[in-house]
């Protein structure tokens, strides 16, 4: 019988392996894993074998292949994403992983995976109007619906805190960017315009038979949400635009991060060959400021050069869209959120959007940016809930 500490450690490891599935599936195999921590040098051959068997058992339950615990390679000799994976697993945090003749480990692993994002949400493939398959997720079963438009190119699991919190008393829908998720043969070139991404939102709502909803756009997703509200006011009751990265025809202040990212993405979006040429540089740049706990998700679109190419095409379409054209057409109540010190998306863009909306409400926090948004705590998400609660009848009156 395993003690509580060991059971918790196994459950955490299972959850970590599950969280790595999106990026591991895009990496060349084998993905070498080096235990990270001071216990490594003291591990016996038996401890190495136990750890390897445990990773294999978790992977088997997930149907995930490619992870390979590696003994004789130094951490610094790993590829960029192998380091990200190793740090996420941090196997050496546990001095010894148990052999398991009783089957108890399998029960612990199953319980942990059952509580994870992949099984908490229902996942479906929704066909876009132009035939691109979309990975869509739903959670909750209430009448009132909210659609979250995540940051371009990011796995839906990145906003798991939002989905879990909002789905307690609402139905939550989310989908992942076109051409970047799903089976390998579904990836690659497709239409990347803002209009195409708006149509994806509409298709997801239609698939789940949701005639009207609150829509929350995060980061680049705020541009898609704003464009959708202008194009299909019948579908969208309220808007939440959180830390949006906006462009206007006459220009708008940008942070250093925005300017650098737009320039790099312009290079990578030119062609698959161009993306391959700058891929390594992109990875190094992104690793410098990415928090360890989110790196495996935030770095997903950089996992290989083909993903980078498609991601940069999609994101370039968003960042070059003149959002000023939409503002006069959006009459829905809109909460526009930014912070005084957002160093990723300049807060002046959000201020200008809020000023241009007839029913816009601006909230400027003292601190915050995209990273704090993804790891949102309850007080932050409560702001979104309180805003939607004031406009609940705008959704329910339609029978949604």
CSV table of C-alpha atoms in Angstrom, one decimal:
chain,number,residue,atom,x,y,z
A,1,UNK,CA,0.0,0.0,0.0
A,2,UNK,CA,1.5,3.3,-1.0
A,3,UNK,CA,1.5,6.2,1.4
A,4,UNK,CA,-0.3,9.5,0.8
A,5,UNK,CA,2.8,11.3,-0.3
A,6,UNK,CA,3.6,8.7,-2.9
A,7,UNK,CA,0.1,8.5,-4.2
A,8,UNK,CA,0.0,12.3,-4.6
A,9,UNK,CA,3.4,12.2,-6.4
A,10,UNK,CA,2.2,9.6,-8.9
A,11,UNK,CA,-1.1,11.5,-9.5
A,12,UNK,CA,0.9,14.7,-10.1
A,13,UNK,CA,3.2,12.9,-12.5
A,14,UNK,CA,0.2,11.5,-14.4
A,15,UNK,CA,-1.3,14.9,-14.7
A,16,UNK,CA,2.0,16.4,-16.0
A,17,UNK,CA,2.3,13.7,-18.7
A,18,UNK,CA,-1.3,14.3,-19.8
A,19,UNK,CA,-0.6,18.1,-20.0
A,20,UNK,CA,2.3,17.4,-22.3
A,21,UNK,CA,0.4,15.5,-24.9
A,22,UNK,CA,-0.2,18.4,-27.3
A,23,UNK,CA,3.5,19.4,-27.6
A,24,UNK,CA,4.9,15.8,-27.4
A,25,UNK,CA,2.7,14.8,-30.4
A,26,UNK,CA,4.4,17.5,-32.5
A,27,UNK,CA,8.0,16.7,-31.6
A,28,UNK,CA,10.4,14.3,-33.3
A,29,UNK,CA,10.6,11.0,-31.4
A,30,UNK,CA,11.9,9.8,-29.1
A,31,UNK,CA,11.5,12.8,-26.8
A,32,UNK,CA,14.3,12.3,-24.3
A,33,UNK,CA,13.4,13.0,-20.7
A,34,UNK,CA,16.1,13.7,-18.1
A,35,UNK,CA,15.1,13.6,-14.4
A,36,UNK,CA,15.6,17.1,-13.0
A,37,UNK,CA,16.8,17.5,-9.4
A,38,UNK,CA,19.5,16.7,-7.0
A,39,UNK,CA,18.4,13.1,-6.5
A,40,UNK,CA,19.4,12.1,-10.0
A,41,UNK,CA,23.1,11.4,-9.2
A,42,UNK,CA,22.0,9.0,-6.4
A,43,UNK,CA,19.6,7.0,-8.4
A,44,UNK,CA,20.2,3.2,-8.6
A,45,UNK,CA,19.6,1.2,-11.8
A,46,UNK,CA,16.4,-0.1,-10.1
A,47,UNK,CA,15.2,3.5,-9.4
A,48,UNK,CA,15.8,4.4,-13.1
A,49,UNK,CA,13.8,1.4,-14.2
A,50,UNK,CA,11.0,2.1,-11.9
A,51,UNK,CA,10.7,5.7,-13.1
A,52,UNK,CA,10.8,4.6,-16.7
A,53,UNK,CA,8.1,2.0,-16.2
A,54,UNK,CA,5.9,4.5,-14.4
A,55,UNK,CA,6.2,7.0,-17.3
A,56,UNK,CA,5.4,4.2,-19.7
A,57,UNK,CA,2.4,3.1,-17.8
A,58,UNK,CA,1.0,6.6,-17.8
A,59,UNK,CA,1.7,7.0,-21.5
A,60,UNK,CA,0.0,3.7,-22.2
A,61,UNK,CA,-3.2,4.8,-20.5
A,62,UNK,CA,-3.1,8.0,-22.6
A,63,UNK,CA,-2.2,6.3,-25.8
A,64,UNK,CA,0.8,8.6,-26.0
A,65,UNK,CA,4.1,7.5,-27.5
A,66,UNK,CA,7.5,9.1,-27.7
A,67,UNK,CA,8.6,9.9,-24.2
A,68,UNK,CA,11.9,8.2,-23.3
A,69,UNK,CA,13.6,8.4,-19.9
A,70,UNK,CA,17.3,8.9,-20.7
A,71,UNK,CA,20.0,8.2,-18.3
A,72,UNK,CA,23.3,9.2,-19.8
A,73,UNK,CA,22.5,12.6,-21.3
A,74,UNK,CA,23.1,15.9,-19.5
A,75,UNK,CA,20.2,18.3,-19.3
A,76,UNK,CA,22.0,21.0,-21.1
A,77,UNK,CA,22.6,18.7,-24.1
A,78,UNK,CA,18.9,18.2,-24.7
A,79,UNK,CA,16.9,20.0,-27.4
A,80,UNK,CA,14.9,23.0,-26.4
A,81,UNK,CA,11.6,21.2,-26.1
A,82,UNK,CA,13.2,18.1,-24.4
A,83,UNK,CA,14.2,20.5,-21.7
A,84,UNK,CA,10.7,21.9,-21.4
A,85,UNK,CA,9.3,18.4,-21.1
A,86,UNK,CA,11.9,17.3,-18.6
A,87,UNK,CA,11.2,20.4,-16.4
A,88,UNK,CA,7.5,19.8,-16.6
A,89,UNK,CA,7.9,16.2,-15.4
A,90,UNK,CA,10.7,16.9,-12.9
A,91,UNK,CA,10.9,13.2,-12.1
A,92,UNK,CA,13.7,13.5,-9.6
A,93,UNK,CA,11.5,15.5,-7.3
A,94,UNK,CA,10.6,12.0,-6.0
A,95,UNK,CA,13.7,10.1,-4.7
A,96,UNK,CA,12.3,6.7,-5.7
A,97,UNK,CA,9.4,5.7,-7.8
A,98,UNK,CA,7.7,2.4,-6.6
A,99,UNK,CA,7.4,-0.9,-8.4
A,100,UNK,CA,3.8,-1.9,-8.3
A,101,UNK,CA,2.9,-5.6,-8.2
A,102,UNK,CA,-0.6,-4.8,-6.8
A,103,UNK,CA,-2.1,-2.7,-9.6
A,104,UNK,CA,-2.5,0.3,-7.2
A,105,UNK,CA,-0.5,2.6,-9.5
A,106,UNK,CA,-2.9,2.0,-12.4
A,107,UNK,CA,-5.8,3.0,-10.2
A,108,UNK,CA,-4.0,6.2,-9.1
A,109,UNK,CA,-3.1,7.0,-12.7
A,110,UNK,CA,-6.6,6.5,-13.9
A,111,UNK,CA,-8.1,8.7,-11.2
A,112,UNK,CA,-5.7,11.4,-12.0
A,113,UNK,CA,-6.3,11.3,-15.8
A,114,UNK,CA,-10.0,11.2,-15.2
A,115,UNK,CA,-9.8,14.5,-13.4
A,116,UNK,CA,-7.6,16.0,-16.1
A,117,UNK,CA,-8.5,18.5,-18.8
A,118,UNK,CA,-8.9,15.9,-21.6
A,119,UNK,CA,-11.6,14.1,-19.7
A,120,UNK,CA,-13.1,17.1,-18.0
A,121,UNK,CA,-14.1,18.6,-21.3
A,122,UNK,CA,-15.9,16.9,-24.2
A,123,UNK,CA,-13.8,17.2,-27.3
A,124,UNK,CA,-15.4,17.2,-30.8
A,125,UNK,CA,-14.2,17.8,-34.3
A,126,UNK,CA,-16.2,20.6,-35.9
A,127,UNK,CA,-15.9,21.2,-39.6
A,128,UNK,CA,-15.4,24.8,-40.6
A,129,UNK,CA,-17.3,26.3,-43.6
A,130,UNK,CA,-14.2,25.8,-45.8
A,131,UNK,CA,-13.6,22.2,-44.7
A,132,UNK,CA,-10.9,22.8,-42.1
A,133,UNK,CA,-11.4,20.5,-39.1
A,134,UNK,CA,-11.5,22.3,-35.7
A,135,UNK,CA,-10.8,20.8,-32.3
A,136,UNK,CA,-13.6,22.1,-30.1
A,137,UNK,CA,-14.3,21.6,-26.4
A,138,UNK,CA,-17.4,22.0,-24.3
A,139,UNK,CA,-17.9,21.8,-20.5
A,140,UNK,CA,-20.9,22.4,-18.3
A,141,UNK,CA,-24.6,22.0,-19.2
A,142,UNK,CA,-26.4,25.2,-18.1
A,143,UNK,CA,-28.7,27.1,-20.4
A,144,UNK,CA,-26.5,30.2,-20.3
A,145,UNK,CA,-23.5,29.9,-22.6
A,146,UNK,CA,-20.1,31.5,-22.9
A,147,UNK,CA,-17.7,31.1,-25.8
A,148,UNK,CA,-14.0,31.7,-25.0
A,149,UNK,CA,-11.8,32.7,-27.9
A,150,UNK,CA,-8.3,31.8,-26.7
A,151,UNK,CA,-5.0,33.4,-27.8
A,152,UNK,CA,-4.1,32.3,-31.3
A,153,UNK,CA,-2.3,29.0,-31.6
A,154,UNK,CA,-2.6,28.1,-27.9
A,155,UNK,CA,-3.9,24.7,-26.7
A,156,UNK,CA,-7.3,25.0,-25.0
A,157,UNK,CA,-5.8,23.5,-21.8
A,158,UNK,CA,-3.9,26.8,-21.3
A,159,UNK,CA,-7.2,28.4,-20.2
A,160,UNK,CA,-8.3,25.4,-18.1
A,161,UNK,CA,-8.8,27.6,-15.0
A,162,UNK,CA,-11.3,29.7,-17.0
A,163,UNK,CA,-13.2,26.7,-18.3
A,164,UNK,CA,-13.4,25.0,-15.0
A,165,UNK,CA,-14.5,28.1,-13.2
A,166,UNK,CA,-17.1,29.3,-15.7
A,167,UNK,CA,-18.6,25.9,-16.4
A,168,UNK,CA,-19.8,25.5,-12.8
A,169,UNK,CA,-23.0,27.5,-13.7
A,170,UNK,CA,-22.6,28.1,-17.5
A,171,UNK,CA,-22.0,26.1,-20.6
A,172,UNK,CA,-18.5,26.8,-21.9
A,173,UNK,CA,-17.4,26.4,-25.5
A,174,UNK,CA,-13.8,26.9,-26.8
A,175,UNK,CA,-12.0,25.8,-29.9
A,176,UNK,CA,-8.3,25.8,-31.0
A,177,UNK,CA,-6.9,27.7,-33.9
A,178,UNK,CA,-7.5,26.3,-37.4
A,179,UNK,CA,-4.7,24.3,-39.0
A,180,UNK,CA,-2.7,23.9,-35.8
A,181,UNK,CA,-4.4,21.1,-34.0
A,182,UNK,CA,-5.8,17.6,-34.7
A,183,UNK,CA,-4.3,14.8,-36.8
A,184,UNK,CA,-1.0,15.4,-38.6
A,185,UNK,CA,-2.7,15.3,-42.0
A,186,UNK,CA,-5.1,18.0,-40.9
A,187,UNK,CA,-2.4,20.6,-40.2
A,188,UNK,CA,-0.8,23.1,-42.6
A,189,UNK,CA,-2.0,25.6,-45.2
A,190,UNK,CA,-5.5,26.9,-44.9
A,191,UNK,CA,-7.2,30.3,-45.0
A,192,UNK,CA,-6.0,32.4,-42.2
A,193,UNK,CA,-8.0,35.6,-42.5
A,194,UNK,CA,-9.8,37.2,-39.6
A,195,UNK,CA,-13.1,36.5,-41.4
A,196,UNK,CA,-12.3,32.8,-41.6
A,197,UNK,CA,-11.5,32.7,-37.9
A,198,UNK,CA,-14.8,34.5,-37.1
A,199,UNK,CA,-16.6,31.9,-39.2
A,200,UNK,CA,-15.0,29.2,-37.0
A,201,UNK,CA,-16.6,30.8,-33.9
A,202,UNK,CA,-20.0,30.7,-35.6
A,203,UNK,CA,-19.6,27.1,-36.7
A,204,UNK,CA,-18.6,26.0,-33.2
A,205,UNK,CA,-21.8,27.7,-31.8
A,206,UNK,CA,-23.9,26.1,-34.5
A,207,UNK,CA,-22.4,22.6,-33.8
A,208,UNK,CA,-23.3,22.8,-30.2
A,209,UNK,CA,-26.7,24.3,-31.0
A,210,UNK,CA,-26.0,27.6,-29.1
A,211,UNK,CA,-28.0,30.4,-30.7
A,212,UNK,CA,-26.6,33.2,-28.5
A,213,UNK,CA,-23.8,33.5,-26.0
A,214,UNK,CA,-21.4,35.7,-24.0
A,215,UNK,CA,-18.1,35.8,-25.8
A,216,UNK,CA,-14.7,36.3,-24.1
A,217,UNK,CA,-11.7,37.0,-26.2
A,218,UNK,CA,-8.2,36.7,-24.7
A,219,UNK,CA,-5.2,38.4,-26.2
A,220,UNK,CA,-5.4,37.9,-30.0
A,221,UNK,CA,-8.7,36.2,-29.5
A,222,UNK,CA,-10.1,39.6,-28.5
A,223,UNK,CA,-9.8,40.7,-32.1
A,224,UNK,CA,-11.7,37.7,-33.3
A,225,UNK,CA,-14.4,38.3,-30.7
A,226,UNK,CA,-14.7,42.0,-31.7
A,227,UNK,CA,-15.0,41.1,-35.4
A,228,UNK,CA,-17.6,38.5,-34.7
A,229,UNK,CA,-19.7,40.9,-32.6
A,230,UNK,CA,-19.7,43.3,-35.5
A,231,UNK,CA,-20.5,40.6,-38.1
A,232,UNK,CA,-23.0,38.5,-36.2
A,233,UNK,CA,-24.7,40.6,-33.4
A,234,UNK,CA,-27.5,38.0,-33.4
A,235,UNK,CA,-25.1,35.5,-31.9
A,236,UNK,CA,-23.2,37.5,-29.4
A,237,UNK,CA,-24.9,39.0,-26.3
A,238,UNK,CA,-21.9,40.5,-24.6
A,239,UNK,CA,-18.2,40.9,-25.1
A,240,UNK,CA,-15.3,40.5,-22.8
A,241,UNK,CA,-12.0,41.7,-24.4
A,242,UNK,CA,-9.1,40.8,-22.2
A,243,UNK,CA,-5.6,42.2,-22.8
A,244,UNK,CA,-6.2,42.5,-26.5
A,245,UNK,CA,-3.4,43.1,-29.0
A,246,UNK,CA,-5.0,45.6,-31.4
A,247,UNK,CA,-4.1,47.4,-34.6
A,248,UNK,CA,-5.7,50.5,-36.1
A,249,UNK,CA,-5.4,51.9,-39.6
A,250,UNK,CA,-3.7,55.0,-38.4
A,251,UNK,CA,-1.4,53.1,-36.0
A,252,UNK,CA,-1.5,52.4,-32.3
A,253,UNK,CA,1.3,52.3,-29.6
A,254,UNK,CA,2.9,48.9,-29.2
A,255,UNK,CA,5.1,47.4,-26.6
A,256,UNK,CA,8.6,46.3,-27.5
A,257,UNK,CA,7.4,42.7,-27.2
A,258,UNK,CA,4.6,43.4,-29.7
A,259,UNK,CA,7.0,45.1,-32.2
A,260,UNK,CA,9.6,42.4,-32.0
A,261,UNK,CA,7.0,39.6,-32.3
A,262,UNK,CA,5.3,41.2,-35.3
A,263,UNK,CA,8.6,41.6,-37.1
A,264,UNK,CA,9.7,38.0,-36.4
A,265,UNK,CA,6.3,36.6,-37.4
A,266,UNK,CA,6.3,38.5,-40.6
A,267,UNK,CA,9.6,36.8,-41.5
A,268,UNK,CA,8.3,33.3,-40.6
A,269,UNK,CA,4.9,33.8,-42.3
A,270,UNK,CA,6.6,34.4,-45.7
A,271,UNK,CA,7.1,30.7,-46.5
A,272,UNK,CA,7.7,27.3,-44.9
A,273,UNK,CA,11.4,27.7,-45.7
A,274,UNK,CA,11.5,31.0,-44.0
A,275,UNK,CA,9.8,29.6,-40.9
A,276,UNK,CA,12.4,26.8,-40.8
A,277,UNK,CA,15.2,29.3,-41.1
A,278,UNK,CA,14.1,31.3,-38.0
A,279,UNK,CA,12.6,28.4,-36.0
A,280,UNK,CA,15.6,28.0,-33.7
A,281,UNK,CA,15.9,31.7,-33.0
A,282,UNK,CA,12.1,31.9,-32.3
A,283,UNK,CA,12.4,29.1,-29.7
A,284,UNK,CA,15.3,30.8,-27.9
A,285,UNK,CA,13.5,34.2,-27.8
A,286,UNK,CA,10.3,32.7,-26.5
A,287,UNK,CA,12.0,30.6,-23.8
A,288,UNK,CA,13.6,33.7,-22.2
A,289,UNK,CA,10.3,35.0,-20.7
A,290,UNK,CA,8.1,32.0,-20.5
A,291,UNK,CA,7.2,30.8,-17.0
A,292,UNK,CA,8.2,27.2,-16.4
A,293,UNK,CA,4.7,26.1,-15.3
A,294,UNK,CA,3.2,27.3,-18.6
A,295,UNK,CA,6.0,26.7,-21.0
A,296,UNK,CA,4.7,23.4,-22.4
A,297,UNK,CA,1.5,25.1,-23.5
A,298,UNK,CA,2.7,28.6,-24.4
A,299,UNK,CA,5.4,27.1,-26.6
A,300,UNK,CA,3.2,24.7,-28.5
A,301,UNK,CA,3.1,26.6,-31.8
A,302,UNK,CA,6.9,26.6,-31.9
A,303,UNK,CA,7.3,22.8,-31.5
A,304,UNK,CA,8.3,22.5,-35.2
A,305,UNK,CA,8.8,24.7,-38.2
A,306,UNK,CA,5.6,23.7,-39.9
A,307,UNK,CA,3.5,24.7,-36.9
A,308,UNK,CA,5.5,28.0,-36.6
A,309,UNK,CA,4.7,28.8,-40.2
A,310,UNK,CA,1.0,28.3,-39.8
A,311,UNK,CA,0.9,30.0,-36.5
A,312,UNK,CA,2.7,33.1,-37.8
A,313,UNK,CA,0.3,33.3,-40.8
A,314,UNK,CA,-2.7,33.2,-38.4
A,315,UNK,CA,-1.3,35.6,-35.9
A,316,UNK,CA,-0.1,38.0,-38.6
A,317,UNK,CA,-3.7,38.1,-40.0
A,318,UNK,CA,-4.9,39.1,-36.5
A,319,UNK,CA,-2.3,41.6,-35.7
A,320,UNK,CA,-2.7,43.4,-39.0
A,321,UNK,CA,-6.5,43.7,-38.8
A,322,UNK,CA,-7.8,47.2,-38.4
A,323,UNK,CA,-10.1,46.9,-35.4
A,324,UNK,CA,-11.3,50.4,-35.8
A,325,UNK,CA,-13.7,49.3,-38.6
A,326,UNK,CA,-15.6,47.1,-36.2
A,327,UNK,CA,-16.2,49.6,-33.3
A,328,UNK,CA,-19.1,51.6,-34.8
A,329,UNK,CA,-20.9,48.3,-35.6
A,330,UNK,CA,-20.7,46.8,-32.1
A,331,UNK,CA,-23.6,47.8,-29.8
A,332,UNK,CA,-23.4,44.9,-27.3
A,333,UNK,CA,-22.3,45.6,-23.7
A,334,UNK,CA,-18.5,45.1,-23.7
A,335,UNK,CA,-16.0,44.8,-20.9
A,336,UNK,CA,-12.5,45.8,-22.0
A,337,UNK,CA,-9.8,44.8,-19.6
A,338,UNK,CA,-6.1,45.7,-19.5
A,339,UNK,CA,-3.5,46.8,-16.9
A,340,UNK,CA,-1.2,49.8,-16.4
A,341,UNK,CA,1.9,47.7,-16.8
A,342,UNK,CA,1.0,45.2,-19.5
A,343,UNK,CA,4.3,44.8,-21.3
A,344,UNK,CA,3.0,42.3,-23.9
A,345,UNK,CA,0.0,44.1,-25.4
A,346,UNK,CA,0.0,47.9,-25.0
A,347,UNK,CA,-2.8,49.1,-22.8
A,348,UNK,CA,-3.5,52.1,-25.0
A,349,UNK,CA,-5.0,49.7,-27.6
A,350,UNK,CA,-7.6,48.6,-25.1
A,351,UNK,CA,-8.3,52.2,-24.0
A,352,UNK,CA,-9.0,53.2,-27.6
A,353,UNK,CA,-11.2,50.1,-28.2
A,354,UNK,CA,-13.3,50.9,-25.1
A,355,UNK,CA,-13.6,54.6,-26.1
A,356,UNK,CA,-14.9,53.6,-29.5
A,357,UNK,CA,-17.6,51.2,-28.3
A,358,UNK,CA,-21.0,52.6,-27.6
A,359,UNK,CA,-21.5,50.3,-24.6
A,360,UNK,CA,-17.8,49.8,-23.7
A,361,UNK,CA,-16.7,49.6,-20.1
A,362,UNK,CA,-12.9,49.9,-19.5
A,363,UNK,CA,-11.2,48.2,-16.5
A,364,UNK,CA,-7.6,49.0,-16.0
A,365,UNK,CA,-5.9,46.9,-13.3
A,366,UNK,CA,-2.7,48.1,-11.6
A,367,UNK,CA,-0.8,44.9,-12.7
A,368,UNK,CA,-1.3,42.1,-15.2
A,369,UNK,CA,-0.5,40.8,-18.7
A,370,UNK,CA,-1.1,37.7,-20.8
A,371,UNK,CA,0.7,35.4,-18.4
A,372,UNK,CA,-1.3,36.4,-15.4
A,373,UNK,CA,-4.4,36.1,-17.5
A,374,UNK,CA,-3.7,32.5,-18.4
A,375,UNK,CA,-3.0,31.6,-14.7
A,376,UNK,CA,-6.1,33.5,-13.7
A,377,UNK,CA,-7.1,33.4,-10.1
A,378,UNK,CA,-10.7,33.6,-8.8
A,379,UNK,CA,-10.9,37.4,-8.2
A,380,UNK,CA,-9.8,38.0,-11.8
A,381,UNK,CA,-12.4,35.6,-13.3
A,382,UNK,CA,-15.0,36.9,-10.9
A,383,UNK,CA,-14.7,40.2,-12.8
A,384,UNK,CA,-15.9,38.4,-16.0
A,385,UNK,CA,-18.6,36.6,-14.2
A,386,UNK,CA,-20.0,39.7,-12.5
A,387,UNK,CA,-20.1,41.5,-15.9
A,388,UNK,CA,-21.9,38.6,-17.6
A,389,UNK,CA,-24.3,38.3,-14.6
A,390,UNK,CA,-25.5,41.9,-15.2
A,391,UNK,CA,-26.5,41.0,-18.8
A,392,UNK,CA,-27.8,37.4,-18.3
A,393,UNK,CA,-31.2,38.2,-19.8
A,394,UNK,CA,-29.5,39.2,-23.1
A,395,UNK,CA,-28.6,35.5,-23.5
A,396,UNK,CA,-31.5,33.7,-21.9
A,397,UNK,CA,-34.2,35.7,-23.5
A,398,UNK,CA,-33.3,34.1,-26.8
A,399,UNK,CA,-33.7,30.6,-25.5
A,400,UNK,CA,-30.0,29.8,-25.5
